[in-house]
Amino acid sequence: MTAIVSTLTSLPFTQLRRNRYFYLWYDGFYLVLCAALIALMVTTGFQGLVPTWDNRLWLVLPVACHLQILCSVFIHNATHNNFPRALNRIVGELCGMVVLTRFASWEVIHQRHHRFSDDVEKDPHPVGPSYWRFLVDTIVNVEHQLQQIYFDLYGDTPENRRYERLRAYVSYGTNLLLIATWFLFLGKVGFFFLFVPASIVGFFHLVHFNWSTHNAFSPSGDFKPVNLDHGYYKIGNLLWFGIYMHANHHKRAGMFNPAKMQPSLPITPPPG
Ligand SMILES: [Zn+2]
Ligand SMILES: [Zn+2]
């Protein structure tokens, strides 16, 4: 019983450290879940939540984008155990399905970001001056770092390299099945008009967040967590629980809203 409670409440990285085959269980669970949901929707002839066009969807689109970003904010809070203890895992998993990466990889990578922030070798997304270069590097680097984390834990052997390659294929395959599940659940219009654009906006926003909050505008390349609260960032802090107060966050990751940290670390002024 305690083992079941611990599986449902402890964070993925904790479980990966205890069990080298954690990911096979994790992906296996999602494979079965998605396959069952797909089978259920197909056999019942479910048409999806939004199968046909309606002009009011233009009003829903910005809400969908906001919710998508909010899921990134909440998956981050879940990563730091900022919800009541029993809820972090479940909030993380639910948000992970919305942002498509699922919770485990998000959390494992983010723990490494805190441990090695701005280390060009070990930070999963070390900042550089160009946003677009950073975006491409992030996509390439995250999978590489995910594998590196496994080798750090269990050794860099040919056998582990083979296992990690297989794990990567299984994980990506599972994500494709998850996307198919969303497609059937939301319906053609809901998927292509709401979910896809909101996911793209959410991804670009997340990358921009990771980039800007590590002092990307610094002319001297002094990349480190900073607090931003000017212009659009001020609105972002109001909408998304102080996420741009990132220097505060790196100092006290256990706060749900780092804007509330007292005393606050200095706020970086607008560049120029
Ligand atoms: Zn950071
Ligand atoms: Zn964090």
mmCIF file of N, CA, C and O and ligand atoms in Angstrom, residues 76 110 113-114 117-118 123 125 209-210 213-214 224-226 246-247 249-250, ligand 1:
data_model
loop_
_atom_site.group_PDB
_atom_site.id
_atom_site.type_symbol
_atom_site.label_atom_id
_atom_site.label_comp_id
_atom_site.label_asym_id
_atom_site.label_seq_id
_atom_site.Cartn_x
_atom_site.Cartn_y
_atom_site.Cartn_z
ATOM 1 N N HIS A 76 5.600 23.269 -13.942
ATOM 2 C CA HIS A 76 6.810 23.757 -13.277
ATOM 3 C C HIS A 76 6.619 23.781 -11.764
ATOM 4 O O HIS A 76 7.472 23.313 -11.003
ATOM 5 N N HIS A 110 14.192 19.495 -15.889
ATOM 6 C CA HIS A 110 14.177 20.744 -15.115
ATOM 7 C C HIS A 110 15.006 20.643 -13.829
ATOM 8 O O HIS A 110 15.644 21.615 -13.421
ATOM 9 N N HIS A 113 18.341 21.413 -14.905
ATOM 10 C CA HIS A 113 18.516 22.850 -15.160
ATOM 11 C C HIS A 113 18.832 23.600 -13.856
ATOM 12 O O HIS A 113 19.698 24.475 -13.827
ATOM 13 N N HIS A 114 18.151 23.241 -12.775
ATOM 14 C CA HIS A 114 18.431 23.923 -11.502
ATOM 15 C C HIS A 114 19.799 23.534 -10.956
ATOM 16 O O HIS A 114 20.492 24.360 -10.369
ATOM 17 N N SER A 117 22.483 25.251 -13.715
ATOM 18 C CA SER A 117 22.044 26.365 -14.567
ATOM 19 C C SER A 117 23.232 27.160 -15.097
ATOM 20 O O SER A 117 24.167 27.462 -14.358
ATOM 21 N N ASP A 118 23.143 27.463 -16.399
ATOM 22 C CA ASP A 118 24.114 28.279 -17.145
ATOM 23 C C ASP A 118 25.474 27.606 -17.306
ATOM 24 O O ASP A 118 26.422 28.242 -17.745
ATOM 25 N N ASP A 123 23.795 22.278 -18.407
ATOM 26 C CA ASP A 123 22.440 22.844 -18.385
ATOM 27 C C ASP A 123 21.727 22.356 -19.655
ATOM 28 O O ASP A 123 22.279 22.470 -20.746
ATOM 29 N N HIS A 125 19.393 23.685 -21.224
ATOM 30 C CA HIS A 125 19.177 24.803 -22.152
ATOM 31 C C HIS A 125 19.983 26.026 -21.740
ATOM 32 O O HIS A 125 19.427 27.022 -21.274
ATOM 33 N N PHE A 209 10.656 32.150 -22.477
ATOM 34 C CA PHE A 209 10.743 32.292 -21.020
ATOM 35 C C PHE A 209 12.111 31.796 -20.520
ATOM 36 O O PHE A 209 12.818 32.492 -19.789
ATOM 37 N N ASN A 210 12.498 30.590 -20.957
ATOM 38 C CA ASN A 210 13.795 30.032 -20.532
ATOM 39 C C ASN A 210 14.951 30.933 -20.955
ATOM 40 O O ASN A 210 15.974 31.002 -20.287
ATOM 41 N N THR A 213 14.718 34.868 -19.135
ATOM 42 C CA THR A 213 14.918 34.930 -17.682
ATOM 43 C C THR A 213 16.328 34.521 -17.252
ATOM 44 O O THR A 213 16.636 34.519 -16.065
ATOM 45 N N HIS A 214 17.184 34.153 -18.237
ATOM 46 C CA HIS A 214 18.585 33.917 -17.896
ATOM 47 C C HIS A 214 19.456 35.007 -18.492
ATOM 48 O O HIS A 214 20.592 34.747 -18.895
ATOM 49 N N LYS A 224 22.617 34.450 -16.343
ATOM 50 C CA LYS A 224 22.264 33.981 -14.996
ATOM 51 C C LYS A 224 20.788 34.275 -14.790
ATOM 52 O O LYS A 224 20.206 35.082 -15.517
ATOM 53 N N PRO A 225 20.156 33.628 -13.807
ATOM 54 C CA PRO A 225 18.729 33.901 -13.585
ATOM 55 C C PRO A 225 18.513 35.363 -13.169
ATOM 56 O O PRO A 225 19.256 35.869 -12.334
ATOM 57 N N VAL A 226 17.530 36.014 -13.803
ATOM 58 C CA VAL A 226 17.230 37.408 -13.439
ATOM 59 C C VAL A 226 15.729 37.570 -13.169
ATOM 60 O O VAL A 226 14.911 36.744 -13.588
ATOM 61 N N HIS A 246 12.601 35.263 -12.015
ATOM 62 C CA HIS A 246 13.301 33.980 -12.102
ATOM 63 C C HIS A 246 14.540 33.912 -11.203
ATOM 64 O O HIS A 246 14.954 32.823 -10.789
ATOM 65 N N ALA A 247 15.133 35.071 -10.892
ATOM 66 C CA ALA A 247 16.245 35.060 -9.923
ATOM 67 C C ALA A 247 15.693 34.611 -8.572
ATOM 68 O O ALA A 247 16.279 33.766 -7.893
ATOM 69 N N HIS A 249 13.125 32.775 -8.158
ATOM 70 C CA HIS A 249 12.765 31.358 -8.265
ATOM 71 C C HIS A 249 13.986 30.457 -8.058
ATOM 72 O O HIS A 249 13.909 29.452 -7.353
ATOM 73 N N HIS A 250 15.116 30.823 -8.666
ATOM 74 C CA HIS A 250 16.300 29.972 -8.491
ATOM 75 C C HIS A 250 16.800 30.003 -7.051
ATOM 76 O O HIS A 250 17.440 29.063 -6.599
HETATM 77 ZN ZN ZN B 1 16.164 28.882 -14.801
#
